[in-house]
mmCIF file of C-alpha atoms in Angstrom:
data_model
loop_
_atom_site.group_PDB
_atom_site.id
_atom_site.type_symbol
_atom_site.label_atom_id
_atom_site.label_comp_id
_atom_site.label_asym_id
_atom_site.label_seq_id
_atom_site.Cartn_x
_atom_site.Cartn_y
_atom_site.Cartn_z
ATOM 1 C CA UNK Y 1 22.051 0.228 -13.807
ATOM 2 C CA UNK Y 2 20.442 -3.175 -12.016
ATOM 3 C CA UNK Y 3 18.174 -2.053 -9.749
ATOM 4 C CA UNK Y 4 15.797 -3.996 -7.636
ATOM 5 C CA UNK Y 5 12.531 -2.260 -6.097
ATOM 6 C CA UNK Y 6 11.153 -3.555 -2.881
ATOM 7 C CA UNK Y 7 7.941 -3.608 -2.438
ATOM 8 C CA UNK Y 8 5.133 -4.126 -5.469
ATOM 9 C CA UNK Y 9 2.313 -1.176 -4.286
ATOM 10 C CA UNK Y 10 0.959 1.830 -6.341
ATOM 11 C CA UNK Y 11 4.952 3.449 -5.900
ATOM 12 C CA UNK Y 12 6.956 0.461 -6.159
ATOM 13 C CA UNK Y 13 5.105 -0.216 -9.198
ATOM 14 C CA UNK Y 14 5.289 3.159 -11.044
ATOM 15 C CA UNK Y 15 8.905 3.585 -9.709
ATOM 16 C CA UNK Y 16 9.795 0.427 -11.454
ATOM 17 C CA UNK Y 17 8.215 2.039 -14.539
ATOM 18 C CA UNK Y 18 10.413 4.666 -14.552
ATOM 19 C CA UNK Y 19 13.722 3.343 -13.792
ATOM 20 C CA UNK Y 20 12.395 0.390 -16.838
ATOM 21 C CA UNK Y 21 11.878 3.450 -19.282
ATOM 22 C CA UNK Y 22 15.398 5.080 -18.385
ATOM 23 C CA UNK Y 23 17.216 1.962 -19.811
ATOM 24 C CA UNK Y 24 17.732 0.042 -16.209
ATOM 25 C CA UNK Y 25 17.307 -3.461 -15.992
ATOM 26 C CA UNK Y 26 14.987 -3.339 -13.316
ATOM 27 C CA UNK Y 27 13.078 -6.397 -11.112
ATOM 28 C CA UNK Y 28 9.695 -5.678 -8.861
ATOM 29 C CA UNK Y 29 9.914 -7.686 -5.411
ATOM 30 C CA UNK Y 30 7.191 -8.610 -4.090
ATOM 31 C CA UNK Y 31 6.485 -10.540 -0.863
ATOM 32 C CA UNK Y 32 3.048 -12.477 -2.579
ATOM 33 C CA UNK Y 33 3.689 -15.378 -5.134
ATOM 34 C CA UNK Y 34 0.518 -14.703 -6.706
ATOM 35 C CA UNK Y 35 1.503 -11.342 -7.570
ATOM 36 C CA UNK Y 36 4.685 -12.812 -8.719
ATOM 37 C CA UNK Y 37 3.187 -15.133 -10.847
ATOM 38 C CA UNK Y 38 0.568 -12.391 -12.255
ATOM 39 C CA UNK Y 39 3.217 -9.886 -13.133
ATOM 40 C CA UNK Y 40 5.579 -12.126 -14.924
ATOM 41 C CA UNK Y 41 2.890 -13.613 -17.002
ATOM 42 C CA UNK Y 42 0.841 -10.286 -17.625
ATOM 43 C CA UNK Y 43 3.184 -7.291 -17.401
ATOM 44 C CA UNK Y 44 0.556 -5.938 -15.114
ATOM 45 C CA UNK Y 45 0.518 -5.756 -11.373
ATOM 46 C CA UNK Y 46 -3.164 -7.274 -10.753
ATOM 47 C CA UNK Y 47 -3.261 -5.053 -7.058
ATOM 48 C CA UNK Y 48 -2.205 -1.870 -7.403
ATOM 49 C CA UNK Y 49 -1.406 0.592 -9.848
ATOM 50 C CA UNK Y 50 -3.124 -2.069 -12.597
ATOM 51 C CA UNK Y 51 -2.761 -0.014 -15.671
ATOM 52 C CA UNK Y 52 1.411 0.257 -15.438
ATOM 53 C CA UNK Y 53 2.762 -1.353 -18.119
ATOM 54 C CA UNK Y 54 5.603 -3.303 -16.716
ATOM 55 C CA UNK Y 55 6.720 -5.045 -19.964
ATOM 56 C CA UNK Y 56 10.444 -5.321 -19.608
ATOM 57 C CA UNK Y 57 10.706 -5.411 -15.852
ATOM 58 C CA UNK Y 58 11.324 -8.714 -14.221
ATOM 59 C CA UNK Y 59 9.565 -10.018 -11.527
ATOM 60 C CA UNK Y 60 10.238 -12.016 -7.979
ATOM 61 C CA UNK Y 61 9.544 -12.642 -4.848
ATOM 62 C CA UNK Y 62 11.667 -10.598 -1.956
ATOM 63 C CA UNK Y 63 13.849 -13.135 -0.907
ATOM 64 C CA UNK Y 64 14.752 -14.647 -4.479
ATOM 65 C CA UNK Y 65 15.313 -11.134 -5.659
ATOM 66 C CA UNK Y 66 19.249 -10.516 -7.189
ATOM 67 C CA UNK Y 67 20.180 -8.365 -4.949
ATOM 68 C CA UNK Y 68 24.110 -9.731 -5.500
ATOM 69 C CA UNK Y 69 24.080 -8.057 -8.988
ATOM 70 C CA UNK Y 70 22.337 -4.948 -7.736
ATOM 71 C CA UNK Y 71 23.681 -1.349 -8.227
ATOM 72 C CA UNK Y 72 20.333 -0.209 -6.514
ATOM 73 C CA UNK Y 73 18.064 -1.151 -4.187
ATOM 74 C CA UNK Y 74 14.882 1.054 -4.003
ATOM 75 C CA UNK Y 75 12.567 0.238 -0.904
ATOM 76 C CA UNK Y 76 8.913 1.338 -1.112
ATOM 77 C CA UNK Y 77 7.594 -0.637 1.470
ATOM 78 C CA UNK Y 78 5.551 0.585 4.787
ATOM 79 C CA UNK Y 79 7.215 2.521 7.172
ATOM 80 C CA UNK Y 80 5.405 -0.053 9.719
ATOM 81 C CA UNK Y 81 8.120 -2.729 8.184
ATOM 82 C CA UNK Y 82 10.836 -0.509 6.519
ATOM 83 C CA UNK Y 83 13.300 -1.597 9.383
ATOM 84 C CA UNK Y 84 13.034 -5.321 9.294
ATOM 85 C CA UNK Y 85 13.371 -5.445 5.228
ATOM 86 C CA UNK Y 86 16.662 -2.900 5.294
ATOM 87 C CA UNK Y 87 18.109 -5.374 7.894
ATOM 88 C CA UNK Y 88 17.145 -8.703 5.898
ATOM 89 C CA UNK Y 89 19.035 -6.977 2.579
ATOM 90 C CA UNK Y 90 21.335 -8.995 0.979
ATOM 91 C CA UNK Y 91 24.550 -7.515 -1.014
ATOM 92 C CA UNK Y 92 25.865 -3.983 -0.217
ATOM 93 C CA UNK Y 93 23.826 -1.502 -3.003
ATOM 94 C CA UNK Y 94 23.027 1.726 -1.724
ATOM 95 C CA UNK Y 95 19.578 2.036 -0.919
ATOM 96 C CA UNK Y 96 16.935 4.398 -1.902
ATOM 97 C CA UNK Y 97 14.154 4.598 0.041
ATOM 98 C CA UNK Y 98 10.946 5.810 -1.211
ATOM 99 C CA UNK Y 99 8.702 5.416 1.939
ATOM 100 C CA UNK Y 100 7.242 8.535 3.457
ATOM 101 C CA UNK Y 101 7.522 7.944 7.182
ATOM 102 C CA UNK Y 102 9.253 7.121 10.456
ATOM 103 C CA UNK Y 103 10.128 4.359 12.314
ATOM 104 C CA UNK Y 104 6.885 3.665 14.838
ATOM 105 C CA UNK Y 105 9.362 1.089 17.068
ATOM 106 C CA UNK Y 106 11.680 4.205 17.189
ATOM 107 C CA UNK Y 107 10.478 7.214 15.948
ATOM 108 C CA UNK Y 108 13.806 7.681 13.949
ATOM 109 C CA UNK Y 109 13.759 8.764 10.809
ATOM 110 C CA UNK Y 110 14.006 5.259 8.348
ATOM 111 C CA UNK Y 111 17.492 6.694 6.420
ATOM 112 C CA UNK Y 112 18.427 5.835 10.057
ATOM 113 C CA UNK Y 113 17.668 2.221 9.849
ATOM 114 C CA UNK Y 114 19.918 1.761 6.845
ATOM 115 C CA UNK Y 115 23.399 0.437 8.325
ATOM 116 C CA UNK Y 116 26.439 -1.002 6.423
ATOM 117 C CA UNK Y 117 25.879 0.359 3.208
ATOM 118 C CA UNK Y 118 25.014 3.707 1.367
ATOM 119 C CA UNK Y 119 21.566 5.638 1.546
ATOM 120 C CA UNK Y 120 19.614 8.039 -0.057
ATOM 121 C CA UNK Y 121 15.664 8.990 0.005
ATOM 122 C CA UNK Y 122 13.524 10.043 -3.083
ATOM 123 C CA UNK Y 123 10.580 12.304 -2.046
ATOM 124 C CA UNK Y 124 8.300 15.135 -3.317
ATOM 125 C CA UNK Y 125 4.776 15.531 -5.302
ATOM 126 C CA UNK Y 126 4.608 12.410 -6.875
ATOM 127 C CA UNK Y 127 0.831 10.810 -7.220
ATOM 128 C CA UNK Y 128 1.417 7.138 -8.215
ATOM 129 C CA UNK Y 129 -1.442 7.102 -10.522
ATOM 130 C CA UNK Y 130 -0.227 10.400 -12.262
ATOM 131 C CA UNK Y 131 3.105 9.213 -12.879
ATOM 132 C CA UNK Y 132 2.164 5.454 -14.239
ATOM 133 C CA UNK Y 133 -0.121 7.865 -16.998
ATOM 134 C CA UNK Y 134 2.830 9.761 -17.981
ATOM 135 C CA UNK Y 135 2.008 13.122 -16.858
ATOM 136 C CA UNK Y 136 5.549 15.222 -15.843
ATOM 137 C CA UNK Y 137 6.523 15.626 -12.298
ATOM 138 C CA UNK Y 138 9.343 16.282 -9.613
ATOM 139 C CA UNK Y 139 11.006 14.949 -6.971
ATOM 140 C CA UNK Y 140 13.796 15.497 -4.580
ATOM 141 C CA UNK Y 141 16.743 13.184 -3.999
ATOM 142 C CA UNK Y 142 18.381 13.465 -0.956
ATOM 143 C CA UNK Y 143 21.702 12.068 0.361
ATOM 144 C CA UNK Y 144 24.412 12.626 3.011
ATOM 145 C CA UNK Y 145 26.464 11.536 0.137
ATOM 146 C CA UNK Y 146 26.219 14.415 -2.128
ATOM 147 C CA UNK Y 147 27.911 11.814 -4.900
ATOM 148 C CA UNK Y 148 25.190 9.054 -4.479
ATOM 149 C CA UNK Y 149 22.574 11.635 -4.879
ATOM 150 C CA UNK Y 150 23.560 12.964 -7.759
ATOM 151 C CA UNK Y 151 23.992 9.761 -9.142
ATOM 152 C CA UNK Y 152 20.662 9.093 -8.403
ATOM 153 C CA UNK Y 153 19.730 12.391 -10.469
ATOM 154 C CA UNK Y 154 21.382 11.075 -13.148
ATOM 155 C CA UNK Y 155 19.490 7.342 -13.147
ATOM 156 C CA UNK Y 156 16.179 8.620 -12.773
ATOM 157 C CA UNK Y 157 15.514 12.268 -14.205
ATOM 158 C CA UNK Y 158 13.975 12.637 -17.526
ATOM 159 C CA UNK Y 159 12.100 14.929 -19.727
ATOM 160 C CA UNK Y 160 8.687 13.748 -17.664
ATOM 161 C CA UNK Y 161 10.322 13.156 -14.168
ATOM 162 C CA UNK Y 162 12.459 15.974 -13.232
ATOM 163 C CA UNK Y 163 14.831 14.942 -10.370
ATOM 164 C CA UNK Y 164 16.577 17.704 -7.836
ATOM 165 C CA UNK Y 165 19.499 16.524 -5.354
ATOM 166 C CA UNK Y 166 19.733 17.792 -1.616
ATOM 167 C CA UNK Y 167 21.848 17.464 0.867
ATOM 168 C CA UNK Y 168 19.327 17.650 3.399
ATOM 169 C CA UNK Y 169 18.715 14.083 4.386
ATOM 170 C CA UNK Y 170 16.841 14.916 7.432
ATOM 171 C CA UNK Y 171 14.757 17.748 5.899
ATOM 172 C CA UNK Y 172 13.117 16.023 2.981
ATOM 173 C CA UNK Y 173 12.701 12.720 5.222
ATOM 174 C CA UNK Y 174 10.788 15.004 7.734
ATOM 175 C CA UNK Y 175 8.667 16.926 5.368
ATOM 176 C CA UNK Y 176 7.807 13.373 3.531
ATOM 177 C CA UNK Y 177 6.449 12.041 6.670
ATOM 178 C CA UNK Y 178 4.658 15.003 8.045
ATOM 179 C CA UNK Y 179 2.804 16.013 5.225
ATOM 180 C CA UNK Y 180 0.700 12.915 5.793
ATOM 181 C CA UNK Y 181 -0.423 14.211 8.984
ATOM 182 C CA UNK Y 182 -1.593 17.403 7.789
ATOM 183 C CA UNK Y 183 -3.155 15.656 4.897
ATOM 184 C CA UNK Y 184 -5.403 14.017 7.381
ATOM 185 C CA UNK Y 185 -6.302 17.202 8.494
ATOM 186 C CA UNK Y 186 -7.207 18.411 5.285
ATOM 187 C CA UNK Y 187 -9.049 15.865 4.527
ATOM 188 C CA UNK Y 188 -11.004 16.394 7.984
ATOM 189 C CA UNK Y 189 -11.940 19.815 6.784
ATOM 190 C CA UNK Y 190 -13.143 18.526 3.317
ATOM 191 C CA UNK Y 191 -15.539 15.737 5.215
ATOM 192 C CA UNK Y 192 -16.697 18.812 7.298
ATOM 193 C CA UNK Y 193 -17.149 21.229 4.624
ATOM 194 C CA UNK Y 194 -14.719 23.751 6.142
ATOM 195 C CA UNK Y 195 -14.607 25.561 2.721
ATOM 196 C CA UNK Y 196 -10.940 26.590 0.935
ATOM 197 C CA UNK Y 197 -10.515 29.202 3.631
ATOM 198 C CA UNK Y 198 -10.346 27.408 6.381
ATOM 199 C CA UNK Y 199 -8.554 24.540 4.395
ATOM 200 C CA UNK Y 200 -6.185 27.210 3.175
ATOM 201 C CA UNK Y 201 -4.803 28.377 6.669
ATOM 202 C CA UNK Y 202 -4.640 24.862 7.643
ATOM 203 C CA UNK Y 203 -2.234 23.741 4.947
ATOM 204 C CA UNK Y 204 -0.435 26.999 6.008
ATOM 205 C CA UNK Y 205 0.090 26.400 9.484
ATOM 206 C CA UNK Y 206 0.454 22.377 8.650
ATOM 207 C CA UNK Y 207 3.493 23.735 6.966
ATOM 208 C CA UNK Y 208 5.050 26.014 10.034
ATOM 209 C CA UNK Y 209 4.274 22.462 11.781
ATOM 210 C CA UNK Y 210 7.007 20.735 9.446
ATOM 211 C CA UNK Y 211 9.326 23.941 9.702
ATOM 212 C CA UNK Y 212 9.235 23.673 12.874
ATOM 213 C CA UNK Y 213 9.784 20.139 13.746
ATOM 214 C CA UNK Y 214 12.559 19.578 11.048
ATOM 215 C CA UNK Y 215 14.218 22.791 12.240
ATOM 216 C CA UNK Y 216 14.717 21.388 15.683
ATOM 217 C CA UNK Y 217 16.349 18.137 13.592
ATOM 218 C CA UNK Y 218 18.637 20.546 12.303
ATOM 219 C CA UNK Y 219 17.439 20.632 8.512
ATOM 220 C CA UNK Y 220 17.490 23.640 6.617
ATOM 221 C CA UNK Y 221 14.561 26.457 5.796
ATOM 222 C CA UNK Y 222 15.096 26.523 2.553
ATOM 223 C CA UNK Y 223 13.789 22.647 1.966
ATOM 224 C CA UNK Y 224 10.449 23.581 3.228
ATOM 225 C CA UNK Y 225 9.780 25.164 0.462
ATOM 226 C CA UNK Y 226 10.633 22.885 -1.873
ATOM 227 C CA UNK Y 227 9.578 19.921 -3.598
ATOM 228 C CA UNK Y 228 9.333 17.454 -0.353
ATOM 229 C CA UNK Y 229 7.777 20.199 1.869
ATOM 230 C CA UNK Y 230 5.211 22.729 -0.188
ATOM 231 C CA UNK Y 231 4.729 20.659 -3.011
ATOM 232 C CA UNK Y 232 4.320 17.211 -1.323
ATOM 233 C CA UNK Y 233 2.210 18.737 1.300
ATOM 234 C CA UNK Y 234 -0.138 20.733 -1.378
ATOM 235 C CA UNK Y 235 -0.851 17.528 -3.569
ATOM 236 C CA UNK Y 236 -1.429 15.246 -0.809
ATOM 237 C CA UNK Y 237 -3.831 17.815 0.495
ATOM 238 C CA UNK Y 238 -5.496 18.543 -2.421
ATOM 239 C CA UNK Y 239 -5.670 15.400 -4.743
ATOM 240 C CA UNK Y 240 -8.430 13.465 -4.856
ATOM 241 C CA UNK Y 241 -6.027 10.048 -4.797
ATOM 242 C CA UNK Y 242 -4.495 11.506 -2.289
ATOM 243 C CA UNK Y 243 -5.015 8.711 0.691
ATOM 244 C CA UNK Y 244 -4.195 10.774 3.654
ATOM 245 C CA UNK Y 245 -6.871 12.648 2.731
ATOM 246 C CA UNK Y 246 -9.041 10.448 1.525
ATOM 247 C CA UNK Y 247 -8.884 8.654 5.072
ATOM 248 C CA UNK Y 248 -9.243 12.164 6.997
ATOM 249 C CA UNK Y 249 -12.232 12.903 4.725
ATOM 250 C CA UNK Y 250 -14.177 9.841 5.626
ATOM 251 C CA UNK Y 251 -13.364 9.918 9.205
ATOM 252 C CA UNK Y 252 -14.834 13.193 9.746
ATOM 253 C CA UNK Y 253 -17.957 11.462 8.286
ATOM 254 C CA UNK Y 254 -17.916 9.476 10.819
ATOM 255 C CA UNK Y 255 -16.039 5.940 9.367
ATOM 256 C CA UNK Y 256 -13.246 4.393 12.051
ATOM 257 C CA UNK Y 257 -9.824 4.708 11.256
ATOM 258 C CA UNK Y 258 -9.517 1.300 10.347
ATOM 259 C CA UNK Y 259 -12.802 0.795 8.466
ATOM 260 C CA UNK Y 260 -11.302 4.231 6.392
ATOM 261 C CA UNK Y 261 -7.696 2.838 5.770
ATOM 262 C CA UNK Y 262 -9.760 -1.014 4.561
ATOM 263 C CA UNK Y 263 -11.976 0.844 2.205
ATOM 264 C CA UNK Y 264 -9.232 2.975 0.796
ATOM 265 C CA UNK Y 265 -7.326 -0.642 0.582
ATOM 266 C CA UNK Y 266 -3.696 0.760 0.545
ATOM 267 C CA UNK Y 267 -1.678 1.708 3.416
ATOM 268 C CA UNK Y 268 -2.608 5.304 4.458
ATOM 269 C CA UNK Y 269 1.138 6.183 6.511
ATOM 270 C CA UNK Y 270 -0.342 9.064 8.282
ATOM 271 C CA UNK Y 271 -2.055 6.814 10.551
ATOM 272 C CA UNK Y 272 0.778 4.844 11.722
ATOM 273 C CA UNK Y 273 3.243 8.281 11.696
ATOM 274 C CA UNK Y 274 0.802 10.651 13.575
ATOM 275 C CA UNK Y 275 1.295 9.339 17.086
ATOM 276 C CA UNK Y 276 5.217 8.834 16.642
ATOM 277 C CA UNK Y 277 5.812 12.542 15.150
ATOM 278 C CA UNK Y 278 3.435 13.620 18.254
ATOM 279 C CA UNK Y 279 5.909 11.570 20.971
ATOM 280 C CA UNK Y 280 8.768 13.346 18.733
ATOM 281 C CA UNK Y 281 7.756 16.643 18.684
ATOM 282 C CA UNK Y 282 7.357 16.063 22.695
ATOM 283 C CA UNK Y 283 11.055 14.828 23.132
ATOM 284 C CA UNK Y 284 12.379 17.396 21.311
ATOM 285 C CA UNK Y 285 9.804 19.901 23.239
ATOM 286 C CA UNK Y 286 8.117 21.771 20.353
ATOM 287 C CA UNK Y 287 4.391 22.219 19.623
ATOM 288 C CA UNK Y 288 2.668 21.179 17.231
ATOM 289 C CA UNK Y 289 -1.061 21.592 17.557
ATOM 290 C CA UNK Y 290 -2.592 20.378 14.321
ATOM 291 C CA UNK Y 291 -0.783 17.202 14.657
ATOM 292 C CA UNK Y 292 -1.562 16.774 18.441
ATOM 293 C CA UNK Y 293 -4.903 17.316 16.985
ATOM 294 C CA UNK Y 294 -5.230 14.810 14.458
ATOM 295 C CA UNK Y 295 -3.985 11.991 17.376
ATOM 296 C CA UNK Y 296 -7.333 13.250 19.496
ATOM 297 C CA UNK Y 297 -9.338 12.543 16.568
ATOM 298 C CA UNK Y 298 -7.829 8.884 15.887
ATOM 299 C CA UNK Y 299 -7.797 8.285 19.502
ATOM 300 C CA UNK Y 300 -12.255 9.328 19.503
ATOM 301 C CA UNK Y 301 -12.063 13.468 20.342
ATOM 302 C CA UNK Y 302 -15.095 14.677 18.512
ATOM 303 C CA UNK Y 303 -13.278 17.151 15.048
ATOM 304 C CA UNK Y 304 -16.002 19.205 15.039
ATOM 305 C CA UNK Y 305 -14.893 19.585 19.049
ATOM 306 C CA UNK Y 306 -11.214 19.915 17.907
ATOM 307 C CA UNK Y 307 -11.815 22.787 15.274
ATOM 308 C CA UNK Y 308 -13.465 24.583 18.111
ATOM 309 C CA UNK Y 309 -10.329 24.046 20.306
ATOM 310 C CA UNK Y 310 -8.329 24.861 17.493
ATOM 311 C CA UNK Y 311 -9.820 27.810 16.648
ATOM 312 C CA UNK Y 312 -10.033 28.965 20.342
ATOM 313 C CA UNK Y 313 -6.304 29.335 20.946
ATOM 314 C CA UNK Y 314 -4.728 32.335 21.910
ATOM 315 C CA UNK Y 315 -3.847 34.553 18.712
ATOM 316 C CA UNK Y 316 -0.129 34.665 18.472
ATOM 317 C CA UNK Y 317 2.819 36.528 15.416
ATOM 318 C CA UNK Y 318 3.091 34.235 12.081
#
């Protein structure tokens, strides 16, 4: 397969990786000549994800990039921009996208944004870092088009990257951008030293949270307990590289949202995706209390204040 990756970050880059070690002919796009320039003459990506070895995969910058000769287009770019590079694509190749988001000019889910062409997303525990090292992992591909998707199984599983297929587009794309939320969260209770108790029941109800707001989407139980729901949500909660958590962490210690997401130096999508899930979960007239939560905090509520408030709710069934 030719496949062209959009966007040159800690995913894009390890994605690359893996497609390059399945036998595609594969070419990183970046938007930054110097990156260009550094990749092609290195193999390395001298920004992110530095010790990839990306012998064998071509590099160029976004517009040059052949999308004409592409059988794939995977876009790992930030949901902030997702919309803009889908509608500046060249060529007709199904896309993949591997962002973990929604649209903040919208609020729709970014599958949404794809028009004209074939689309499919890619989501579940999948640590950048741990992947470029060559430890095994899963993920999730999901598709409207059962057929793409299990294409897509085909291209990318192997014996270290084990791929499922869904049919439940809106599920996985829900649980993918959720589970940042809650990760800031988490990461609140670590900066507060909460303990695993209280970190514990969080996660829990963080997960009813994404239940609840893909149910009303019209996604299925049964992917909440999968790869893009429990699993993504427990290793972005839990690992230390995880940035959603690293961010929540060091705003509970008192660091702005901004300073947090500039000394974590990647883009930390729970910021930009808590406020738009929040003004979703209010069209669609569902609760969701950790996540109206985590917008007090980014907007200057006191957490300590909010754990209180938290805690103080009126006991209810599971």
């Amino acid at each position: 397969m030719r496949a062209v990756v959009v966007g040159a970050g800690s995913w894009g880059t390890a994605f690359a990786c893996l497609l390059r070690d399945n036998g595609h002919d594969v070419t990183l796009a970046a938007r930054d000549p110097e990156q260009v320039d550094v990749i092609a003459a290195t193999g390395r990506n001298p920004r992110y994800a530095q010790t990839a070895d990306l012998a064998g995969v071509e590099a160029a910058l976004l517009e040059e990039a052949p999308y004409a000769d592409a059988e794939l287009v995977a876009v790992a770019v930030p949901s902030r921009v997702f919309g803009d590079v889908v509608a500046g694509l060249p060529g007709d190749a199904p896309v993949l996208s591997l962002t973990k988001g929604l649209d903040p000019a919208t609020g729709e889910r970014l599958s949404t944004l794809v028009s004209g062409r074939p689309v499919a997303v890619l989501s579940g525990p999948n640590i950048a870092d741990e992947i470029v090292r060559g430890l095994p992992a899963a993920a999730v591909v999901a598709s409207d088009d059962l057929a793409l998707a299990v294409r897509l199984q085909v291209a990318v599983n192997s014996v270290l990257f084990r791929v499922y297929v869904s049919d439940d587009i809106a599920g996985v794309e829900l649980c993918a951008a959720a589970k940042n939320v809650i990760a800031l969260a988490a990461g609140g209770a670590d900066g507060l030293s909460l303990g695993d108790n209280s970190k514990a029941a969080l996660v829990a109800r963080g997960l009813a949270e994404m239940r609840r707001l893909a149910e009303s989407a019209g996604a299925r139980p049964d992917t909440f307990a999968g790869l893009a729901g429990m699993g993504d949500l427990i290793v972005t909660c839990w690992s230390p590289s995880g940035r959603n958590r690293r961010a929540g962490e060091l705003i509970a210690r008192g660091v702005r949202p901004d300073e947090a997401a500039a000394e974590i130096g990647m883009v930390v999508e729970g910021l930009t995706t808590a406020p738009v899930m929040r003004d979703l979960s209010h069209r669609l007239g569902i609760e969701l209390p950790i996540t109206e939560g985590v917008c007090a905090v980014l907007e200057g509520t006191s957490l300590a204040d909010l754990v209180q408030q938290l805690m103080s709710r009126t006991p209810t069934t599971e």
